[in-house]
Amino acid sequence: MDFVCPVSVFLPARKAPAKGKPDRVLSRSKSLDQPMPSGAERNVGTGEGKPSLSDRKSSTGSGAKSSASSSGSSKKKPDPKVEMVVEKRKRDSVFTLFPSVQWKPTVEENVQLPVQYCDWMESFSCDGRFTARYDLLPMELILKIFKQINASDRLAASETCRRWFEAAHYYEPFQRRMYFNFDRIEFNDEDGPIKYFSNPIRTYPYLTFTFVEFTKHSDFWLNNGMYIRELTLRCCLIRKKKFITIMKNLPMLERLELMQCDELFKHWTLDYSTDEPMFPFTLPHLKHLSLAACDYYNEYHFERFIEAAPALESIDVSNCFINLYLARRMTMISRVMRLVSKNRNIMKALNISDIPCFDDVAWHLLAEMNGLYLTHFTVTYTDRIPLKDPGILKFFSVQTRLTHLDLTSSIGVNDVCLQLIVESCPLLQVLKLRRCWLLSDEGVQDLHTLKHLRVLDVSSCERISDYGMRVGIIGKRARPVDEAYFSLLSTLSDYTMYYLVLMFKNLQVLDLDSNATITDTSLQYLCCYSQELRNLNLQSCAKGKPQHHITASHPHCHCQGGSSK
């Protein structure tokens, strides 16, 4: 932008010359860009020999010799033949001092230039007022705010602007908590809701389909397949051709769950005499595979499926092989053991609950696999533990890195087995012993020594008394237990509930279903000391008359009151 500097020069008014005296030349130039005349030039043509005051100062400062005129009374005329040689000094003009400045006349002009604001100044208006622009907050600050709210509020906040949308949907920890479940629809691009997801403006890494028919062509997998990390198909109608098409477009799949998808394997035949590729695709990143409640896949399906996923770390075959003959059951169990043995160095989780014919021989096979160290193990053991060389005891003495153990409905687990588990697995965080009827106070006497325990379930263990609960399970040392399930324990007293709320200060979920001994005093203990409690189940806990209704006054509790006859 050119700089405009208006210049104005005001000259003093010239006085009228006196009578009889010639008009004198002014002592200064009329314009600043004109050079100042010397003293000799100023005196030429004048009737006076007296120089002006400015001339005397200039003559004295420069050291030049000039004829000094006498006073006003004595008038001396200079000799015209004597020429005063005076070096002319040219005065620099103000215009020459700034050559890069564009000089314009002194006409006042209203200069109006457009003002460009930065992004951080958009919230300020011209009148000085401030308008909040939360969409211009730094992304780090937006993420920190979104971490303090739940998933539903975060989803609602993402609808306000594009920046908040990106913060809520593209931040990986938020994506892990958001699942899209499609229930009872026909999967095609022409009808909703799939037509709104075919060309998305975001990714959908976690998908669940329940009772969905995959019978028509869709470009959804082609457009979104590379972003999908987890896929769950539960009770879906899908055939071989459509399933293979979907799997070919999921190169980054990490978790696959096929639950009760009998239609997929029922009509999927394979010629055993040829080397036909049953699965013409590979899943190199697949870590978890679930075939729960699927009865129609055979050993060939299972082996070919495993070959397509060489990096499996977790396998779930719970509630399978129920409708098979005894010989086929044993064959499928041996195939599962072969998979665990093959990937024993990377295998971390195994779920074989509700599988028939899982006997002591299978326990010995798992215990003798060198290099197998599970962290999550779920099993249902219904046989009686043998007296000589029991495999279950050998297994738990080897697996010392377990953090999640689920023995629900294992009626074969006794007090000796539980004591070995507590002693050999000090890292346990989740322990579920629901409906383990053989457990008594002797078996749970050391449960309070598990320092890392967060979830404990001893529901329906009727042989555990009030004394065993207070001494063995609760103990006398405070522990950070988050969830406790004590339903169908009819011997809980107010004294035990008092110790419960004192030792489990971080308790968030408490299940006291069908405990008729719970009184108002126990509820008062919960309301006073359990400040972190979020879910309290008091169903069928009413004591006395049927019309008595139990409620809780804690502001954070969601209680379910009830009555019992």
XYZ file of C-alpha atoms in Angstrom:
565
model
C 0.000 0.000 0.000
C 1.354 3.396 -0.955
C 1.888 5.883 1.843
C 0.223 9.256 1.307
C 1.797 12.240 3.063
C 0.007 15.545 2.607
C 2.389 18.561 2.689
C 1.265 22.109 3.339
C 3.621 25.125 3.397
C 2.401 28.366 4.929
C 4.438 31.480 4.024
C 4.233 34.669 6.118
C 2.498 37.662 4.589
C 4.865 40.172 2.903
C 4.973 43.631 4.428
C 4.665 46.719 2.277
C 8.042 48.433 1.656
C 8.749 51.756 3.302
C 8.602 54.972 1.303
C 11.811 55.860 -0.409
C 13.246 52.411 0.082
C 13.464 49.775 -2.572
C 11.629 46.546 -2.148
C 13.822 43.880 -0.516
C 14.040 40.343 -1.596
C 12.630 37.852 0.896
C 15.179 36.026 2.987
C 13.705 32.569 2.391
C 12.585 30.710 -0.614
C 8.925 30.560 -1.460
C 9.058 26.818 -1.720
C 10.951 24.227 0.231
C 12.202 22.623 -2.945
C 13.954 25.850 -4.074
C 17.566 26.557 -2.992
C 18.266 29.419 -0.625
C 20.105 32.352 -2.278
C 23.425 33.519 -0.884
C 24.030 36.825 0.846
C 25.547 38.531 -2.233
C 22.613 37.576 -4.397
C 20.187 38.866 -1.860
C 21.904 42.272 -1.664
C 22.051 42.738 -5.415
C 19.453 45.279 -6.555
C 18.748 46.589 -3.105
C 19.409 50.001 -1.747
C 20.751 48.705 1.532
C 24.134 47.295 2.393
C 22.868 45.648 5.560
C 22.310 41.938 5.219
C 19.434 40.231 6.921
C 19.657 38.268 10.153
C 19.548 34.945 8.370
C 22.382 36.005 6.116
C 24.586 36.865 9.073
C 23.952 33.496 10.674
C 24.626 31.669 7.456
C 27.785 33.623 6.870
C 29.069 32.977 10.360
C 28.324 29.252 10.315
C 29.962 28.591 6.940
C 33.070 30.641 7.545
C 32.650 32.585 4.271
C 33.890 36.175 4.086
C 31.251 38.829 3.431
C 31.156 42.574 3.708
C 29.597 43.604 6.921
C 27.435 46.631 6.603
C 27.500 49.335 9.175
C 24.733 50.219 11.503
C 21.491 51.822 10.485
C 22.898 55.353 10.932
C 25.973 54.817 8.685
C 25.037 53.566 5.231
C 27.928 52.101 3.151
C 27.340 50.894 -0.384
C 29.316 47.851 -1.591
C 31.834 48.214 -4.378
C 30.234 46.904 -7.562
C 33.640 45.840 -8.915
C 34.317 43.617 -5.924
C 32.476 40.434 -6.534
C 31.675 38.459 -3.521
C 32.497 34.839 -4.265
C 30.269 32.856 -1.967
C 29.782 29.152 -2.233
C 26.150 28.421 -2.742
C 24.725 25.876 -0.402
C 21.855 23.951 -1.793
C 19.343 22.975 0.856
C 17.990 19.417 0.658
C 14.293 19.304 0.004
C 11.895 17.222 2.132
C 10.814 15.510 -1.064
C 14.341 14.314 -1.813
C 14.828 12.923 1.676
C 12.136 10.254 1.109
C 12.459 9.092 -2.486
C 10.308 5.964 -2.002
C 7.280 7.903 -0.764
C 4.582 8.866 -3.202
C 3.775 12.530 -2.637
C 0.364 13.886 -3.435
C -1.199 17.309 -3.140
C -2.733 18.418 0.120
C -6.256 17.566 -0.887
C -7.970 15.689 1.915
C -9.358 12.394 0.717
C -11.383 9.715 2.521
C -9.332 6.563 2.084
C -11.355 3.331 2.678
C -9.446 0.066 2.695
C -11.023 -3.391 3.186
C -10.043 -4.937 6.520
C -9.182 -8.664 6.450
C -9.649 -10.544 9.739
C -7.812 -13.686 10.766
C -9.661 -16.839 11.831
C -9.194 -16.088 15.490
C -10.736 -12.614 14.992
C -13.958 -13.836 13.383
C -15.760 -13.877 16.707
C -15.167 -10.138 17.147
C -17.591 -7.735 15.482
C -16.876 -4.193 14.305
C -18.665 -2.661 17.256
C -16.330 -4.382 19.703
C -18.743 -7.089 20.854
C -17.683 -10.730 21.227
C -19.654 -13.632 19.810
C -18.708 -17.105 21.052
C -17.366 -19.358 18.270
C -17.017 -22.758 19.874
C -16.396 -24.340 16.488
C -13.034 -22.534 16.383
C -11.774 -24.129 19.596
C -8.552 -26.140 19.294
C -9.153 -29.804 18.553
C -7.284 -30.845 21.706
C -9.695 -28.803 23.838
C -12.780 -30.185 22.039
C -11.612 -33.763 22.609
C -10.975 -33.059 26.278
C -14.548 -31.752 26.636
C -16.021 -34.714 24.769
C -14.223 -37.152 27.066
C -16.274 -35.855 29.998
C -19.681 -36.713 28.467
C -21.321 -40.026 27.595
C -21.755 -41.509 24.133
C -25.338 -40.296 23.555
C -24.518 -36.677 24.453
C -21.384 -36.812 22.340
C -23.422 -38.088 19.383
C -25.905 -35.211 19.810
C -23.093 -32.664 20.013
C -21.608 -33.955 16.760
C -24.681 -32.688 14.868
C -23.896 -29.006 15.543
C -20.995 -28.362 13.158
C -18.488 -30.170 10.983
C -15.576 -29.658 13.378
C -17.441 -31.237 16.279
C -18.563 -34.009 13.935
C -14.950 -34.836 13.112
C -13.990 -34.765 16.792
C -16.794 -37.151 17.783
C -16.481 -39.663 14.930
C -12.835 -39.780 13.880
C -11.120 -39.940 17.280
C -10.231 -43.615 17.718
C -11.135 -44.010 21.435
C -14.598 -42.617 20.637
C -14.986 -44.939 17.670
C -14.373 -47.975 19.853
C -17.431 -47.101 21.956
C -19.790 -46.616 19.016
C -21.449 -49.613 17.387
C -24.034 -49.552 14.609
C -26.655 -52.280 14.959
C -28.979 -53.130 12.067
C -31.959 -55.180 13.213
C -34.599 -56.982 11.123
C -33.983 -55.324 7.758
C -33.222 -56.405 4.190
C -29.724 -55.404 3.174
C -29.829 -53.527 -0.157
C -28.857 -50.107 -1.476
C -32.305 -49.127 -2.717
C -34.136 -49.138 0.611
C -33.377 -47.498 3.905
C -31.466 -47.421 6.081
C -28.673 -48.983 4.005
C -29.029 -46.462 1.178
C -28.017 -43.701 3.593
C -24.852 -45.596 4.546
C -23.672 -46.625 1.088
C -21.889 -43.321 0.366
C -20.976 -42.125 3.839
C -19.134 -39.039 5.017
C -17.558 -41.040 7.854
C -16.342 -44.572 8.581
C -18.152 -47.422 10.342
C -15.534 -49.672 11.938
C -17.897 -51.624 14.249
C -21.051 -53.182 12.789
C -23.631 -55.618 14.150
C -26.426 -57.259 12.129
C -29.288 -59.114 13.807
C -31.960 -60.991 11.820
C -30.825 -59.361 8.570
C -31.305 -60.873 5.118
C -28.309 -60.610 2.791
C -29.977 -61.564 -0.484
C -29.378 -58.597 -2.821
C -26.350 -56.842 -4.215
C -24.949 -53.868 -2.314
C -21.989 -51.540 -2.808
C -21.733 -50.926 0.921
C -18.914 -53.423 1.426
C -16.970 -52.129 -1.531
C -17.115 -48.535 -0.236
C -16.651 -49.210 3.476
C -14.960 -52.594 3.715
C -11.427 -51.329 4.189
C -12.471 -49.386 7.331
C -14.383 -52.182 9.107
C -12.621 -53.664 12.136
C -15.385 -55.726 13.795
C -18.318 -57.521 12.204
C -21.051 -59.465 14.010
C -23.692 -61.551 12.221
C -26.311 -62.845 14.627
C -29.157 -65.066 13.338
C -28.727 -63.683 9.822
C -29.843 -65.208 6.535
C -26.705 -65.354 4.414
C -25.444 -67.821 1.844
C -21.998 -68.922 0.686
C -21.680 -66.610 -2.331
C -22.696 -63.472 -0.454
C -20.501 -64.348 2.530
C -17.400 -64.791 0.345
C -18.113 -61.478 -1.407
C -18.285 -59.694 1.924
C -15.097 -61.292 3.269
C -13.112 -60.323 0.164
C -13.778 -56.646 0.896
C -12.683 -56.757 4.551
C -8.873 -56.782 4.449
C -8.453 -55.082 7.871
C -10.996 -57.161 9.812
C -9.887 -57.945 13.383
C -12.980 -59.527 14.987
C -15.573 -61.758 13.318
C -18.584 -63.215 15.117
C -20.933 -65.677 13.389
C -23.594 -66.505 15.954
C -26.413 -68.911 15.093
C -25.768 -68.555 11.383
C -26.780 -72.133 10.600
C -28.036 -71.225 7.141
C -24.477 -70.370 6.097
C -22.997 -73.825 6.804
C -26.075 -75.949 6.240
C -25.977 -75.682 2.439
C -22.235 -75.176 2.137
C -20.967 -78.466 0.806
C -17.371 -79.298 0.035
C -15.872 -81.998 -2.119
C -13.372 -83.654 0.187
C -11.583 -85.462 -2.650
C -10.367 -82.245 -4.263
C -8.347 -79.288 -3.059
C -11.095 -76.800 -3.761
C -10.425 -73.533 -1.952
C -13.334 -73.278 0.396
C -12.442 -69.738 1.440
C -10.858 -67.886 -1.521
C -9.824 -65.022 0.746
C -7.444 -64.381 3.616
C -7.907 -62.517 6.861
C -4.341 -61.743 7.971
C -5.406 -59.303 10.712
C -8.179 -61.438 12.234
C -7.536 -61.945 15.962
C -10.906 -63.087 17.306
C -13.286 -65.622 15.788
C -16.633 -66.607 17.272
C -18.712 -69.524 15.985
C -21.001 -69.621 19.009
C -24.231 -71.634 18.789
C -23.454 -72.950 15.286
C -24.174 -76.658 14.952
C -23.945 -77.283 11.233
C -20.296 -76.634 10.480
C -18.088 -79.702 10.383
C -14.394 -80.280 10.913
C -13.563 -79.416 7.301
C -15.318 -76.076 7.538
C -13.495 -75.366 10.771
C -10.039 -76.256 9.449
C -10.402 -74.301 6.217
C -11.665 -71.319 8.161
C -8.676 -71.452 10.472
C -6.268 -71.594 7.556
C -7.631 -68.261 6.286
C -6.850 -66.595 9.634
C -3.305 -67.505 10.716
C -3.039 -64.836 13.471
C -5.937 -65.922 15.693
C -5.504 -65.005 19.368
C -9.029 -65.756 20.590
C -11.580 -68.431 19.689
C -15.192 -68.792 20.887
C -16.987 -72.095 20.267
C -19.418 -71.880 23.155
C -22.768 -73.654 22.994
C -21.738 -75.708 19.958
C -21.859 -79.396 18.975
C -25.041 -79.982 20.961
C -27.024 -81.576 18.128
C -24.134 -83.747 16.919
C -23.572 -87.397 17.592
C -21.056 -88.418 20.228
C -18.350 -89.316 17.697
C -18.756 -85.989 15.856
C -18.585 -84.113 19.156
C -15.284 -85.685 20.064
C -13.954 -84.947 16.577
C -14.859 -81.252 16.809
C -13.340 -80.942 20.284
C -10.101 -82.448 18.985
C -10.091 -79.914 16.126
C -10.439 -77.068 18.620
C -7.571 -78.456 20.694
C -5.459 -78.723 17.565
C -6.079 -75.042 16.803
C -5.130 -74.014 20.352
C -1.971 -76.103 20.154
C -1.044 -74.624 16.780
C -1.389 -71.015 17.992
C -0.349 -71.645 21.597
C 2.354 -68.967 21.503
C -0.142 -66.222 20.585
C -3.416 -67.633 21.950
C -4.805 -65.377 24.729
C -8.521 -66.179 25.096
C -10.555 -69.373 24.892
C -14.303 -69.821 25.374
C -15.511 -73.440 25.491
C -18.514 -73.048 27.749
C -21.592 -75.256 27.355
C -19.746 -77.824 25.256
C -20.729 -81.434 25.989
C -18.090 -84.097 26.482
C -15.459 -81.692 27.785
C -13.920 -84.134 30.256
C -10.722 -84.632 32.206
C -8.832 -85.701 29.072
C -9.407 -82.265 27.535
C -8.100 -80.634 30.723
C -4.904 -82.672 30.447
C -4.468 -81.683 26.792
C -4.697 -77.989 27.674
C -2.362 -78.343 30.661
C 0.342 -80.110 28.626
C 0.606 -77.401 25.931
C 3.946 -75.764 26.583
C 3.934 -72.050 25.827
C 0.175 -71.610 26.293
C -0.571 -68.735 28.704
C -4.188 -67.627 28.589
C -5.498 -64.363 29.991
C -9.245 -65.003 29.390
C -10.770 -68.421 29.952
C -14.445 -69.422 30.006
C -15.496 -72.998 30.604
C -18.392 -75.032 31.941
C -17.249 -78.163 33.779
C -20.050 -80.468 34.853
C -18.153 -83.709 35.591
C -16.892 -84.739 38.976
C -13.228 -84.057 39.619
C -11.352 -87.377 39.715
C -9.424 -88.287 42.829
C -6.285 -89.400 40.966
C -4.327 -86.869 38.897
C -7.152 -84.424 38.108
C -6.515 -82.457 34.930
C -8.366 -79.329 36.080
C -5.991 -78.866 39.016
C -2.996 -79.372 36.741
C -4.335 -76.781 34.313
C -4.870 -74.027 36.893
C -1.482 -74.669 38.463
C 0.112 -73.861 35.075
C -2.064 -70.940 33.926
C -0.774 -68.254 36.292
C -1.486 -65.247 34.031
C -5.267 -65.451 34.025
C -7.061 -62.135 34.491
C -10.594 -63.169 33.449
C -12.027 -66.502 34.637
C -15.643 -67.519 34.104
C -16.745 -70.829 35.668
C -20.491 -70.233 35.476
C -22.569 -73.373 36.023
C -19.486 -75.487 36.677
C -21.012 -77.843 39.202
C -17.824 -79.894 39.266
C -15.702 -77.098 40.793
C -15.221 -77.673 44.524
C -13.485 -75.894 47.401
C -10.077 -77.455 46.696
C -10.146 -76.264 43.113
C -11.143 -72.728 44.107
C -8.381 -72.516 46.700
C -5.844 -73.545 44.042
C -7.221 -70.892 41.670
C -6.878 -68.131 44.268
C -3.334 -69.229 45.096
C -2.078 -69.730 41.506
C -3.802 -66.785 39.781
C -3.052 -63.621 41.763
C -3.703 -61.365 38.727
C -7.411 -62.162 38.519
C -9.614 -59.157 37.833
C -12.877 -60.925 36.922
C -14.048 -64.063 38.728
C -17.493 -65.504 37.997
C -18.672 -68.468 40.081
C -22.422 -68.290 39.500
C -24.269 -71.559 40.226
C -21.162 -73.381 41.453
C -23.170 -75.299 44.018
C -20.287 -77.240 45.592
C -18.568 -74.104 46.886
C -18.793 -73.372 50.598
C -17.181 -71.118 53.200
C -13.986 -73.163 53.079
C -13.463 -72.489 49.403
C -14.008 -68.708 49.552
C -12.025 -68.075 52.726
C -9.066 -66.603 50.779
C -10.910 -64.585 48.126
C -10.102 -61.338 49.940
C -6.398 -61.840 49.092
C -6.978 -61.093 45.396
C -5.706 -57.509 45.241
C -6.667 -56.816 41.611
C -10.215 -58.194 41.716
C -12.768 -55.859 40.107
C -15.765 -58.112 39.322
C -17.016 -60.899 41.590
C -20.051 -63.103 41.029
C -21.033 -65.751 43.611
C -24.755 -65.753 42.894
C -26.753 -68.897 43.639
C -23.938 -70.376 45.747
C -26.300 -71.342 48.547
C -23.676 -73.068 50.694
C -21.836 -69.779 51.299
C -23.074 -68.449 54.635
C -23.150 -64.967 56.060
C -19.927 -65.657 57.976
C -18.134 -66.775 54.790
C -19.273 -63.623 53.019
C -18.020 -61.322 55.764
C -14.713 -63.064 56.506
C -13.675 -64.751 53.268
C -15.115 -62.604 50.462
C -15.315 -59.103 51.959
C -12.433 -59.309 54.424
C -11.046 -56.492 56.550
C -9.104 -54.576 53.910
C -10.574 -52.038 51.508
C -10.406 -53.109 47.853
C -11.390 -51.370 44.588
C -14.215 -53.754 43.601
C -16.484 -52.277 40.906
C -19.154 -54.966 40.467
C -20.541 -57.475 42.959
C -23.292 -60.023 42.269
C -24.797 -61.616 45.399
C -28.221 -62.699 44.222
C -30.035 -65.668 45.786
C -27.936 -65.558 48.957
C -30.597 -65.763 51.632
C -28.268 -65.378 54.622
C -26.959 -61.811 54.197
C -27.345 -59.759 57.372
C -27.143 -56.041 58.112
C -23.755 -56.564 59.741
C -22.391 -58.046 56.487
C -23.888 -55.234 54.426
C -22.202 -52.718 56.709
C -18.797 -54.305 56.060
C -19.615 -54.549 52.358
C -20.108 -50.812 51.875
C -17.029 -50.012 53.973
C -14.605 -52.353 52.169
C -15.978 -51.903 48.616
C -15.973 -48.101 48.410
C -15.755 -47.968 44.604
C -18.779 -50.208 44.114
C -20.771 -49.259 41.011
C -22.952 -52.338 40.366
C -24.567 -54.355 43.148
C -26.972 -57.240 42.539
C -29.011 -58.359 45.563
C -31.799 -60.083 43.661
C -34.071 -62.367 45.678
C -32.387 -61.732 49.037
C -35.256 -61.720 51.485
C -33.020 -60.757 54.436
C -32.235 -57.265 53.090
C -33.753 -54.658 55.436
C -34.121 -50.896 55.485
C -30.986 -50.624 57.607
C -28.920 -52.204 54.818
C -30.333 -49.729 52.331
C -29.404 -46.848 54.600
C -25.827 -48.127 54.680
C -25.786 -48.185 50.878
C -27.157 -44.663 50.593
C -24.665 -43.228 53.081
C -21.417 -44.915 52.062
C -21.725 -46.131 48.438
C -21.335 -42.791 46.693
C -20.204 -44.355 43.373
C -23.114 -46.768 43.066
C -24.814 -46.643 39.650
C -26.872 -49.817 39.391
C -28.659 -51.487 42.306
C -30.873 -54.530 41.792
C -33.340 -55.154 44.636
C -35.867 -57.213 42.752
C -37.845 -59.627 44.938
C -36.123 -58.357 48.083
C -39.281 -57.277 49.956
C -39.540 -58.673 53.447
C -42.943 -59.138 54.973
C -46.236 -58.355 53.290
C -46.626 -58.528 49.515
C -47.722 -54.882 49.202
C -44.459 -53.626 50.762
C -42.448 -51.887 48.042
C -38.717 -51.219 48.363
C -37.085 -48.187 46.814
C -33.718 -46.527 47.265
C -33.096 -42.859 47.930
C -29.602 -42.681 46.486
C -29.603 -40.185 43.576
C -27.338 -42.299 41.386
C -29.084 -45.637 41.837
C -31.502 -47.223 39.397
C -33.316 -49.558 41.712
C -35.790 -52.244 40.832
C -38.154 -52.712 43.705
C -40.406 -55.682 44.125
C -42.342 -57.796 46.548
C -42.350 -61.438 47.461
C -45.182 -63.497 48.855
